[in-house]
Amino acid sequence: MSTEGYDSSKSSFDDAAENAKENFKDAANSTQNSANEFKQNFNQTINQDNKKVLAGILGIFFGGIGVHKFILGYNTEGFILLGITLISIPLMCLIIGVFTIYIPVFIGLIEGIIYLTKSDEEFYHTYQLNKKA
């Protein structure tokens, strides 16, 4: 009877050891996957932050010609701001351009401030992922 108890406890110990090995392998794989996901998300966050700051600063200083829109990939809106500025220059002879030339400058200033005050995640989801105009 003693050998049966020994064999039974040895087999249950072997089963428990095998289960522990499998659980350890699963945990190691899960940890490796989590580390890889974190690394990818971290690299994306760094790129998002740089684009946010760049677009914000360019919006404040060069918003009148729409450079901040081109940086974010909004080419149509960038050409509209650039077009308003270029049309306003010759219209300055007729006094109308004196008023219209400031419109894209104010738009760029306001958008630049908005870009810089948003959080990184909010900026990414709003302007880069969802492409809000």
GROMACS .gro file of N, CA, C and O in nm:
model
  532
    1MET      N    1   0.079  -0.119   0.000
    1MET     CA    2   0.000   0.000   0.000
    1MET      C    3   0.085   0.127   0.000
    1MET      O    4   0.046   0.226  -0.054
    2SER      N    5   0.193   0.116   0.060
    2SER     CA    6   0.282   0.230   0.068
    2SER      C    7   0.334   0.271  -0.069
    2SER      O    8   0.349   0.387  -0.098
    3THR      N    9   0.363   0.175  -0.157
    3THR     CA   10   0.410   0.207  -0.291
    3THR      C   11   0.300   0.269  -0.374
    3THR      O   12   0.326   0.354  -0.459
    4GLU      N   13   0.176   0.224  -0.352
    4GLU     CA   14   0.064   0.285  -0.427
    4GLU      C   15   0.048   0.431  -0.387
    4GLU      O   16   0.027   0.518  -0.472
    5GLY      N   17   0.057   0.462  -0.262
    5GLY     CA   18   0.048   0.600  -0.215
    5GLY      C   19   0.163   0.684  -0.267
    5GLY      O   20   0.146   0.799  -0.304
    6TYR      N   21   0.281   0.620  -0.269
    6TYR     CA   22   0.398   0.691  -0.321
    6TYR      C   23   0.382   0.719  -0.470
    6TYR      O   24   0.408   0.830  -0.516
    7ASP      N   25   0.339   0.617  -0.546
    7ASP     CA   26   0.320   0.635  -0.691
    7ASP      C   27   0.211   0.738  -0.719
    7ASP      O   28   0.223   0.820  -0.810
    8SER      N   29   0.105   0.732  -0.643
    8SER     CA   30  -0.006   0.827  -0.662
    8SER      C   31   0.037   0.969  -0.630
    8SER      O   32   0.009   1.063  -0.705
    9SER      N   33   0.110   0.989  -0.522
    9SER     CA   34   0.155   1.124  -0.487
    9SER      C   35   0.263   1.172  -0.583
    9SER      O   36   0.271   1.289  -0.617
   10LYS      N   37   0.347   1.078  -0.635
   10LYS     CA   38   0.449   1.116  -0.731
   10LYS      C   39   0.383   1.161  -0.862
   10LYS      O   40   0.422   1.262  -0.921
   11SER      N   41   0.280   1.090  -0.907
   11SER     CA   42   0.212   1.129  -1.031
   11SER      C   43   0.138   1.261  -1.014
   11SER      O   44   0.137   1.345  -1.104
   12SER      N   45   0.076   1.282  -0.898
   12SER     CA   46   0.008   1.409  -0.876
   12SER      C   47   0.110   1.523  -0.864
   12SER      O   48   0.086   1.635  -0.911
   13PHE      N   49   0.226   1.495  -0.806
   13PHE     CA   50   0.332   1.596  -0.800
   13PHE      C   51   0.383   1.627  -0.940
   13PHE      O   52   0.407   1.743  -0.975
   14ASP      N   53   0.402   1.524  -1.022
   14ASP     CA   54   0.447   1.545  -1.160
   14ASP      C   55   0.345   1.626  -1.239
   14ASP      O   56   0.381   1.714  -1.317
   15ASP      N   57   0.216   1.596  -1.220
   15ASP     CA   58   0.111   1.674  -1.286
   15ASP      C   59   0.113   1.820  -1.241
   15ASP      O   60   0.101   1.912  -1.322
   16ALA      N   61   0.129   1.840  -1.112
   16ALA     CA   62   0.133   1.977  -1.059
   16ALA      C   63   0.256   2.052  -1.112
   16ALA      O   64   0.248   2.170  -1.147
   17ALA      N   65   0.369   1.982  -1.123
   17ALA     CA   66   0.490   2.045  -1.175
   17ALA      C   67   0.471   2.080  -1.323
   17ALA      O   68   0.514   2.188  -1.368
   18GLU      N   69   0.409   1.992  -1.398
   18GLU     CA   70   0.384   2.019  -1.540
   18GLU      C   71   0.289   2.138  -1.556
   18GLU      O   72   0.309   2.225  -1.641
   19ASN      N   73   0.183   2.145  -1.474
   19ASN     CA   74   0.092   2.259  -1.478
   19ASN      C   75   0.163   2.389  -1.441
   19ASN      O   76   0.138   2.494  -1.501
   20ALA      N   77   0.252   2.382  -1.344
   20ALA     CA   78   0.327   2.502  -1.304
   20ALA      C   79   0.417   2.549  -1.417
   20ALA      O   80   0.428   2.669  -1.443
   21LYS      N   81   0.481   2.456  -1.488
   21LYS     CA   82   0.566   2.492  -1.602
   21LYS      C   83   0.484   2.560  -1.711
   21LYS      O   84   0.525   2.661  -1.768
   22GLU      N   85   0.366   2.504  -1.742
   22GLU     CA   86   0.280   2.562  -1.845
   22GLU      C   87   0.232   2.702  -1.804
   22GLU      O   88   0.232   2.794  -1.886
   23ASN      N   89   0.193   2.716  -1.678
   23ASN     CA   90   0.150   2.847  -1.630
   23ASN      C   91   0.263   2.948  -1.634
   23ASN      O   92   0.242   3.065  -1.668
   24PHE      N   93   0.383   2.905  -1.601
   24PHE     CA   94   0.499   2.994  -1.606
   24PHE      C   95   0.527   3.038  -1.749
   24PHE      O   96   0.555   3.154  -1.775
   25LYS      N   97   0.519   2.944  -1.844
   25LYS     CA   98   0.542   2.978  -1.985
   25LYS      C   99   0.435   3.076  -2.034
   25LYS      O  100   0.466   3.171  -2.106
   26ASP      N  101   0.309   3.052  -1.996
   26ASP     CA  102   0.202   3.144  -2.035
   26ASP      C  103   0.224   3.283  -1.977
   26ASP      O  104   0.206   3.385  -2.045
   27ALA      N  105   0.265   3.289  -1.851
   27ALA     CA  106   0.290   3.418  -1.787
   27ALA      C  107   0.407   3.489  -1.854
   27ALA      O  108   0.404   3.610  -1.875
   28ALA      N  109   0.512   3.414  -1.889
   28ALA     CA  110   0.627   3.474  -1.955
   28ALA      C  111   0.588   3.529  -2.092
   28ALA      O  112   0.628   3.639  -2.130
   29ASN      N  113   0.509   3.454  -2.168
   29ASN     CA  114   0.463   3.501  -2.299
   29ASN      C  115   0.374   3.624  -2.285
   29ASN      O  116   0.385   3.719  -2.363
   30SER      N  117   0.287   3.622  -2.186
   30SER     CA  118   0.198   3.735  -2.163
   30SER      C  119   0.279   3.860  -2.125
   30SER      O  120   0.251   3.970  -2.174
   31THR      N  121   0.379   3.842  -2.042
   31THR     CA  122   0.464   3.954  -2.002
   31THR      C  123   0.541   4.010  -2.122
   31THR      O  124   0.552   4.131  -2.139
   32GLN      N  125   0.591   3.921  -2.207
   32GLN     CA  126   0.664   3.965  -2.326
   32GLN      C  127   0.572   4.042  -2.421
   32GLN      O  128   0.610   4.146  -2.474
   33ASN      N  129   0.450   3.993  -2.440
   33ASN     CA  130   0.354   4.063  -2.525
   33ASN      C  131   0.319   4.200  -2.469
   33ASN      O  132   0.310   4.298  -2.544
   34SER      N  133   0.301   4.208  -2.338
   34SER     CA  134   0.270   4.337  -2.275
   34SER      C  135   0.386   4.435  -2.291
   34SER      O  136   0.365   4.553  -2.317
   35ALA      N  137   0.508   4.384  -2.278
   35ALA     CA  138   0.625   4.471  -2.294
   35ALA      C  139   0.634   4.522  -2.437
   35ALA      O  140   0.665   4.640  -2.460
   36ASN      N  141   0.606   4.437  -2.534
   36ASN     CA  142   0.610   4.480  -2.674
   36ASN      C  143   0.502   4.584  -2.704
   36ASN      O  144   0.527   4.682  -2.774
   37GLU      N  145   0.381   4.563  -2.651
   37GLU     CA  146   0.273   4.661  -2.670
   37GLU      C  147   0.310   4.795  -2.607
   37GLU      O  148   0.285   4.901  -2.665
   38PHE      N  149   0.367   4.791  -2.487
   38PHE     CA  150   0.407   4.914  -2.420
   38PHE      C  151   0.512   4.988  -2.503
   38PHE      O  152   0.505   5.110  -2.519
   39LYS      N  153   0.608   4.914  -2.557
   39LYS     CA  154   0.713   4.975  -2.638
   39LYS      C  155   0.655   5.042  -2.761
   39LYS      O  156   0.692   5.155  -2.796
   40GLN      N  157   0.562   4.976  -2.829
   40GLN     CA  158   0.499   5.033  -2.949
   40GLN      C  159   0.419   5.157  -2.913
   40GLN      O  160   0.428   5.259  -2.982
   41ASN      N  161   0.339   5.150  -2.806
   41ASN     CA  162   0.259   5.266  -2.765
   41ASN      C  163   0.348   5.381  -2.721
   41ASN      O  164   0.316   5.497  -2.746
   42PHE      N  165   0.459   5.351  -2.655
   42PHE     CA  166   0.551   5.456  -2.611
   42PHE      C  167   0.611   5.527  -2.732
   42PHE      O  168   0.619   5.650  -2.734
   43ASN      N  169   0.653   5.452  -2.833
   43ASN     CA  170   0.710   5.513  -2.953
   43ASN      C  171   0.606   5.598  -3.025
   43ASN      O  172   0.637   5.705  -3.076
   44GLN      N  173   0.480   5.553  -3.029
   44GLN     CA  174   0.374   5.632  -3.092
   44GLN      C  175   0.350   5.760  -3.015
   44GLN      O  176   0.327   5.865  -3.074
   45THR      N  177   0.352   5.752  -2.883
   45THR     CA  178   0.327   5.870  -2.800
   45THR      C  179   0.435   5.975  -2.822
   45THR      O  180   0.406   6.094  -2.830
   46ILE      N  181   0.559   5.933  -2.835
   46ILE     CA  182   0.667   6.029  -2.859
   46ILE      C  183   0.645   6.099  -2.992
   46ILE      O  184   0.658   6.221  -3.002
   47ASN      N  185   0.608   6.026  -3.096
   47ASN     CA  186   0.585   6.087  -3.226
   47ASN      C  187   0.464   6.180  -3.223
   47ASN      O  188   0.463   6.283  -3.288
   48GLN      N  189   0.359   6.144  -3.148
   48GLN     CA  190   0.241   6.228  -3.138
   48GLN      C  191   0.276   6.360  -3.071
   48GLN      O  192   0.233   6.465  -3.116
   49ASP      N  193   0.352   6.355  -2.964
   49ASP     CA  194   0.386   6.475  -2.891
   49ASP      C  195   0.466   6.570  -2.979
   49ASP      O  196   0.440   6.690  -2.979
   50ASN      N  197   0.561   6.520  -3.053
   50ASN     CA  198   0.642   6.605  -3.139
   50ASN      C  199   0.555   6.673  -3.244
   50ASN      O  200   0.574   6.790  -3.275
   51LYS      N  201   0.460   6.601  -3.303
   51LYS     CA  202   0.375   6.660  -3.405
   51LYS      C  203   0.282   6.764  -3.343
   51LYS      O  204   0.252   6.866  -3.404
   52LYS      N  205   0.237   6.739  -3.221
   52LYS     CA  206   0.149   6.834  -3.152
   52LYS      C  207   0.222   6.965  -3.127
   52LYS      O  208   0.170   7.073  -3.159
   53VAL      N  209   0.341   6.957  -3.072
   53VAL     CA  210   0.417   7.078  -3.040
   53VAL      C  211   0.456   7.152  -3.168
   53VAL      O  212   0.444   7.275  -3.176
   54LEU      N  213   0.500   7.078  -3.269
   54LEU     CA  214   0.539   7.140  -3.395
   54LEU      C  215   0.421   7.211  -3.460
   54LEU      O  216   0.433   7.327  -3.502
   55ALA      N  217   0.306   7.144  -3.466
   55ALA     CA  218   0.188   7.206  -3.526
   55ALA      C  219   0.142   7.326  -3.446
   55ALA      O  220   0.101   7.429  -3.503
   56GLY      N  221   0.150   7.319  -3.314
   56GLY     CA  222   0.109   7.432  -3.231
   56GLY      C  223   0.196   7.554  -3.249
   56GLY      O  224   0.147   7.666  -3.265
   57ILE      N  225   0.326   7.532  -3.248
   57ILE     CA  226   0.418   7.646  -3.263
   57ILE      C  227   0.409   7.707  -3.403
   57ILE      O  228   0.407   7.829  -3.419
   58LEU      N  229   0.402   7.621  -3.505
   58LEU     CA  230   0.390   7.673  -3.641
   58LEU      C  231   0.256   7.744  -3.661
   58LEU      O  232   0.247   7.841  -3.737
   59GLY      N  233   0.152   7.696  -3.593
   59GLY     CA  234   0.022   7.764  -3.601
   59GLY      C  235   0.028   7.904  -3.542
   59GLY      O  236  -0.032   7.997  -3.595
   60ILE      N  237   0.101   7.919  -3.433
   60ILE     CA  238   0.111   8.050  -3.370
   60ILE      C  239   0.194   8.146  -3.454
   60ILE      O  240   0.155   8.261  -3.476
   61PHE      N  241   0.308   8.100  -3.504
   61PHE     CA  242   0.399   8.192  -3.574
   61PHE      C  243   0.373   8.203  -3.725
   61PHE      O  244   0.393   8.309  -3.782
   62PHE      N  245   0.333   8.094  -3.788
   62PHE     CA  246   0.313   8.095  -3.934
   62PHE      C  247   0.173   8.049  -3.972
   62PHE      O  248   0.152   7.993  -4.080
   63GLY      N  249   0.076   8.072  -3.885
   63GLY     CA  250  -0.061   8.027  -3.911
   63GLY      C  251  -0.126   8.094  -4.030
   63GLY      O  252  -0.214   8.037  -4.093
   64GLY      N  253  -0.081   8.213  -4.063
   64GLY     CA  254  -0.139   8.285  -4.175
   64GLY      C  255  -0.119   8.217  -4.309
   64GLY      O  256  -0.199   8.234  -4.400
   65ILE      N  257  -0.015   8.139  -4.321
   65ILE     CA  258   0.006   8.068  -4.447
   65ILE      C  259  -0.030   7.920  -4.437
   65ILE      O  260  -0.010   7.845  -4.531
   66GLY      N  261  -0.085   7.877  -4.325
   66GLY     CA  262  -0.141   7.742  -4.310
   66GLY      C  263  -0.041   7.631  -4.294
   66GLY      O  264  -0.075   7.515  -4.318
   67VAL      N  265   0.080   7.661  -4.250
   67VAL     CA  266   0.182   7.557  -4.237
   67VAL      C  267   0.140   7.450  -4.138
   67VAL      O  268   0.163   7.330  -4.159
   68HIS      N  269   0.074   7.489  -4.029
   68HIS     CA  270   0.033   7.392  -3.928
   68HIS      C  271  -0.067   7.292  -3.984
   68HIS      O  272  -0.072   7.177  -3.943
   69LYS      N  273  -0.148   7.333  -4.079
   69LYS     CA  274  -0.244   7.242  -4.141
   69LYS      C  275  -0.173   7.139  -4.230
   69LYS      O  276  -0.211   7.023  -4.234
   70PHE      N  277  -0.070   7.185  -4.302
   70PHE     CA  278   0.005   7.092  -4.386
   70PHE      C  279   0.078   6.988  -4.302
   70PHE      O  280   0.090   6.872  -4.342
   71ILE      N  281   0.128   7.028  -4.185
   71ILE     CA  282   0.199   6.936  -4.097
   71ILE      C  283   0.106   6.823  -4.053
   71ILE      O  284   0.147   6.707  -4.046
   72LEU      N  285  -0.019   6.854  -4.025
   72LEU     CA  286  -0.115   6.753  -3.979
   72LEU      C  287  -0.180   6.676  -4.093
   72LEU      O  288  -0.254   6.583  -4.069
   73GLY      N  289  -0.152   6.715  -4.216
   73GLY     CA  290  -0.208   6.643  -4.330
   73GLY      C  291  -0.339   6.698  -4.382
   73GLY      O  292  -0.405   6.636  -4.464
   74TYR      N  293  -0.378   6.816  -4.336
   74TYR     CA  294  -0.500   6.881  -4.384
   74TYR      C  295  -0.464   6.975  -4.499
   74TYR      O  296  -0.458   7.096  -4.483
   75ASN      N  297  -0.439   6.919  -4.614
   75ASN     CA  298  -0.390   6.999  -4.726
   75ASN      C  299  -0.494   7.098  -4.778
   75ASN      O  300  -0.461   7.211  -4.811
   76THR      N  301  -0.621   7.057  -4.783
   76THR     CA  302  -0.726   7.148  -4.833
   76THR      C  303  -0.735   7.272  -4.746
   76THR      O  304  -0.738   7.385  -4.798
   77GLU      N  305  -0.741   7.253  -4.614
   77GLU     CA  306  -0.750   7.366  -4.523
   77GLU      C  307  -0.624   7.453  -4.529
   77GLU      O  308  -0.631   7.575  -4.519
   78GLY      N  309  -0.508   7.389  -4.548
   78GLY     CA  310  -0.384   7.464  -4.561
   78GLY      C  311  -0.383   7.552  -4.684
   78GLY      O  312  -0.343   7.668  -4.680
   79PHE      N  313  -0.433   7.498  -4.797
   79PHE     CA  314  -0.440   7.577  -4.919
   79PHE      C  315  -0.542   7.691  -4.907
   79PHE      O  316  -0.522   7.798  -4.965
   80ILE      N  317  -0.648   7.668  -4.832
   80ILE     CA  318  -0.748   7.775  -4.812
   80ILE      C  319  -0.685   7.892  -4.736
   80ILE      O  320  -0.699   8.009  -4.776
   81LEU      N  321  -0.614   7.862  -4.626
   81LEU     CA  322  -0.549   7.969  -4.549
   81LEU      C  323  -0.442   8.039  -4.632
   81LEU      O  324  -0.431   8.162  -4.630
   82LEU      N  325  -0.365   7.962  -4.707
   82LEU     CA  326  -0.263   8.021  -4.793
   82LEU      C  327  -0.326   8.107  -4.902
   82LEU      O  328  -0.279   8.217  -4.932
   83GLY      N  329  -0.436   8.059  -4.958
   83GLY     CA  330  -0.505   8.134  -5.063
   83GLY      C  331  -0.562   8.266  -5.013
   83GLY      O  332  -0.553   8.368  -5.081
   84ILE      N  333  -0.621   8.263  -4.894
   84ILE     CA  334  -0.676   8.388  -4.838
   84ILE      C  335  -0.564   8.489  -4.817
   84ILE      O  336  -0.579   8.609  -4.846
   85THR      N  337  -0.451   8.442  -4.768
   85THR     CA  338  -0.337   8.533  -4.746
   85THR      C  339  -0.286   8.590  -4.878
   85THR      O  340  -0.262   8.711  -4.889
   86LEU      N  341  -0.271   8.504  -4.979
   86LEU     CA  342  -0.218   8.551  -5.107
   86LEU      C  343  -0.315   8.643  -5.180
   86LEU      O  344  -0.272   8.738  -5.247
   87ILE      N  345  -0.444   8.618  -5.166
   87ILE     CA  346  -0.544   8.707  -5.229
   87ILE      C  347  -0.551   8.840  -5.154
   87ILE      O  348  -0.575   8.945  -5.215
   88SER      N  349  -0.529   8.838  -5.025
   88SER     CA  350  -0.537   8.960  -4.945
   88SER      C  351  -0.425   9.058  -4.974
   88SER      O  352  -0.443   9.179  -4.959
   89ILE      N  353  -0.311   9.008  -5.016
   89ILE     CA  354  -0.196   9.096  -5.042
   89ILE      C  355  -0.228   9.196  -5.153
   89ILE      O  356  -0.212   9.318  -5.133
   90PRO      N  357  -0.275   9.153  -5.272
   90PRO     CA  358  -0.307   9.256  -5.373
   90PRO      C  359  -0.432   9.337  -5.337
   90PRO      O  360  -0.444   9.453  -5.379
   91LEU      N  361  -0.522   9.279  -5.257
   91LEU     CA  362  -0.641   9.353  -5.218
   91LEU      C  363  -0.611   9.464  -5.117
   91LEU      O  364  -0.698   9.547  -5.088
   92MET      N  365  -0.489   9.466  -5.065
   92MET     CA  366  -0.453   9.574  -4.972
   92MET      C  367  -0.455   9.709  -5.042
   92MET      O  368  -0.472   9.812  -4.977
   93CYS      N  369  -0.438   9.708  -5.173
   93CYS     CA  370  -0.447   9.834  -5.248
   93CYS      C  371  -0.588   9.891  -5.243
   93CYS      O  372  -0.608  10.012  -5.255
   94LEU      N  373  -0.686   9.804  -5.229
   94LEU     CA  374  -0.826   9.847  -5.223
   94LEU      C  375  -0.878   9.857  -5.080
   94LEU      O  376  -0.998   9.866  -5.059
   95ILE      N  377  -0.793   9.851  -4.984
   95ILE     CA  378  -0.823   9.862  -4.841
   95ILE      C  379  -0.894   9.737  -4.788
   95ILE      O  380  -0.890   9.710  -4.669
   96ILE      N  381  -0.956   9.656  -4.871
   96ILE     CA  382  -1.024   9.535  -4.824
   96ILE      C  383  -0.922   9.436  -4.769
   96ILE      O  384  -0.946   9.370  -4.667
   97GLY      N  385  -0.807   9.426  -4.835
   97GLY     CA  386  -0.704   9.332  -4.794
   97GLY      C  387  -0.647   9.361  -4.657
   97GLY      O  388  -0.596   9.269  -4.591
   98VAL      N  389  -0.655   9.485  -4.613
   98VAL     CA  390  -0.604   9.520  -4.480
   98VAL      C  391  -0.681   9.444  -4.373
   98VAL      O  392  -0.625   9.403  -4.271
   99PHE      N  393  -0.809   9.421  -4.397
   99PHE     CA  394  -0.892   9.350  -4.300
   99PHE      C  395  -0.886   9.198  -4.320
   99PHE      O  396  -0.885   9.122  -4.223
  100THR      N  397  -0.882   9.154  -4.445
  100THR     CA  398  -0.887   9.009  -4.472
  100THR      C  399  -0.755   8.939  -4.448
  100THR      O  400  -0.754   8.817  -4.427
  101ILE      N  401  -0.645   9.011  -4.448
  101ILE     CA  402  -0.516   8.945  -4.428
  101ILE      C  403  -0.499   8.894  -4.285
  101ILE      O  404  -0.423   8.802  -4.258
  102TYR      N  405  -0.573   8.953  -4.191
  102TYR     CA  406  -0.561   8.910  -4.052
  102TYR      C  407  -0.646   8.788  -4.018
  102TYR      O  408  -0.625   8.726  -3.915
  103ILE      N  409  -0.740   8.753  -4.104
  103ILE     CA  410  -0.827   8.638  -4.076
  103ILE      C  411  -0.747   8.508  -4.062
  103ILE      O  412  -0.759   8.440  -3.960
  104PRO      N  413  -0.663   8.470  -4.160
  104PRO     CA  414  -0.587   8.346  -4.142
  104PRO      C  415  -0.484   8.355  -4.029
  104PRO      O  416  -0.453   8.254  -3.966
  105VAL      N  417  -0.434   8.474  -4.000
  105VAL     CA  418  -0.339   8.489  -3.890
  105VAL      C  419  -0.407   8.458  -3.758
  105VAL      O  420  -0.353   8.385  -3.673
  106PHE      N  421  -0.527   8.512  -3.737
  106PHE     CA  422  -0.601   8.483  -3.614
  106PHE      C  423  -0.641   8.337  -3.606
  106PHE      O  424  -0.637   8.277  -3.498
  107ILE      N  425  -0.681   8.279  -3.718
  107ILE     CA  426  -0.717   8.136  -3.718
  107ILE      C  427  -0.596   8.052  -3.677
  107ILE      O  428  -0.608   7.962  -3.594
  108GLY      N  429  -0.481   8.081  -3.735
  108GLY     CA  430  -0.360   8.006  -3.700
  108GLY      C  431  -0.320   8.024  -3.555
  108GLY      O  432  -0.282   7.928  -3.488
  109LEU      N  433  -0.332   8.146  -3.503
  109LEU     CA  434  -0.298   8.173  -3.364
  109LEU      C  435  -0.389   8.095  -3.269
  109LEU      O  436  -0.342   8.030  -3.176
  110ILE      N  437  -0.518   8.100  -3.295
  110ILE     CA  438  -0.614   8.030  -3.209
  110ILE      C  439  -0.593   7.880  -3.217
  110ILE      O  440  -0.593   7.810  -3.115
  111GLU      N  441  -0.576   7.826  -3.339
  111GLU     CA  442  -0.556   7.682  -3.353
  111GLU      C  443  -0.426   7.638  -3.289
  111GLU      O  444  -0.419   7.530  -3.229
  112GLY      N  445  -0.320   7.717  -3.300
  112GLY     CA  446  -0.194   7.683  -3.237
  112GLY      C  447  -0.206   7.673  -3.086
  112GLY      O  448  -0.153   7.582  -3.023
  113ILE      N  449  -0.279   7.767  -3.027
  113ILE     CA  450  -0.300   7.764  -2.883
  113ILE      C  451  -0.384   7.643  -2.844
  113ILE      O  452  -0.357   7.575  -2.744
  114ILE      N  453  -0.486   7.612  -2.924
  114ILE     CA  454  -0.570   7.495  -2.896
  114ILE      C  455  -0.487   7.368  -2.903
  114ILE      O  456  -0.500   7.279  -2.817
  115TYR      N  457  -0.402   7.355  -3.004
  115TYR     CA  458  -0.318   7.236  -3.017
  115TYR      C  459  -0.229   7.217  -2.894
  115TYR      O  460  -0.215   7.107  -2.843
  116LEU      N  461  -0.169   7.326  -2.848
  116LEU     CA  462  -0.075   7.315  -2.736
  116LEU      C  463  -0.144   7.290  -2.602
  116LEU      O  464  -0.081   7.238  -2.510
  117THR      N  465  -0.271   7.328  -2.589
  117THR     CA  466  -0.339   7.309  -2.461
  117THR      C  467  -0.408   7.174  -2.450
  117THR      O  468  -0.449   7.136  -2.340
  118LYS      N  469  -0.421   7.100  -2.559
  118LYS     CA  470  -0.483   6.967  -2.552
  118LYS      C  471  -0.383   6.866  -2.499
  118LYS      O  472  -0.262   6.880  -2.516
  119SER      N  473  -0.435   6.761  -2.434
  119SER     CA  474  -0.347   6.653  -2.390
  119SER      C  475  -0.300   6.574  -2.512
  119SER      O  476  -0.358   6.584  -2.620
  120ASP      N  477  -0.196   6.497  -2.493
  120ASP     CA  478  -0.139   6.421  -2.605
  120ASP      C  479  -0.240   6.324  -2.664
  120ASP      O  480  -0.255   6.315  -2.786
  121GLU      N  481  -0.310   6.250  -2.577
  121GLU     CA  482  -0.408   6.153  -2.626
  121GLU      C  483  -0.524   6.222  -2.697
  121GLU      O  484  -0.569   6.177  -2.802
  122GLU      N  485  -0.573   6.329  -2.639
  122GLU     CA  486  -0.685   6.402  -2.698
  122GLU      C  487  -0.646   6.461  -2.834
  122GLU      O  488  -0.722   6.454  -2.930
  123PHE      N  489  -0.525   6.516  -2.843
  123PHE     CA  490  -0.477   6.571  -2.969
  123PHE      C  491  -0.466   6.461  -3.075
  123PHE      O  492  -0.510   6.478  -3.188
  124TYR      N  493  -0.408   6.347  -3.036
  124TYR     CA  494  -0.390   6.237  -3.131
  124TYR      C  495  -0.524   6.187  -3.182
  124TYR      O  496  -0.543   6.171  -3.302
  125HIS      N  497  -0.619   6.164  -3.092
  125HIS     CA  498  -0.749   6.112  -3.134
  125HIS      C  499  -0.827   6.213  -3.216
  125HIS      O  500  -0.897   6.176  -3.310
  126THR      N  501  -0.817   6.340  -3.183
  126THR     CA  502  -0.895   6.442  -3.252
  126THR      C  503  -0.839   6.478  -3.388
  126THR      O  504  -0.911   6.480  -3.487
  127TYR      N  505  -0.710   6.506  -3.395
  127TYR     CA  506  -0.653   6.564  -3.517
  127TYR      C  507  -0.574   6.466  -3.603
  127TYR      O  508  -0.558   6.489  -3.722
  128GLN      N  509  -0.523   6.358  -3.545
  128GLN     CA  510  -0.445   6.266  -3.626
  128GLN      C  511  -0.521   6.138  -3.657
  128GLN      O  512  -0.511   6.086  -3.766
  129LEU      N  513  -0.599   6.087  -3.562
  129LEU     CA  514  -0.670   5.962  -3.584
  129LEU      C  515  -0.805   5.986  -3.653
  129LEU      O  516  -0.835   5.926  -3.755
  130ASN      N  517  -0.885   6.077  -3.599
  130ASN     CA  518  -1.018   6.104  -3.654
  130ASN      C  519  -1.018   6.210  -3.763
  130ASN      O  520  -1.118   6.231  -3.828
  131LYS      N  521  -0.907   6.281  -3.778
  131LYS     CA  522  -0.891   6.385  -3.881
  131LYS      C  523  -1.004   6.489  -3.876
  131LYS      O  524  -1.070   6.517  -3.974
  132LYS      N  525  -1.026   6.545  -3.756
  132LYS     CA  526  -1.125   6.651  -3.741
  132LYS      C  527  -1.072   6.778  -3.807
  132LYS      O  528  -0.963   6.823  -3.779
  133ALA      N  529  -1.153   6.833  -3.894
  133ALA     CA  530  -1.110   6.954  -3.967
  133ALA      C  531  -1.116   7.076  -3.879
  133ALA      O  532  -1.186   7.082  -3.782
   0.00000   0.00000   0.00000
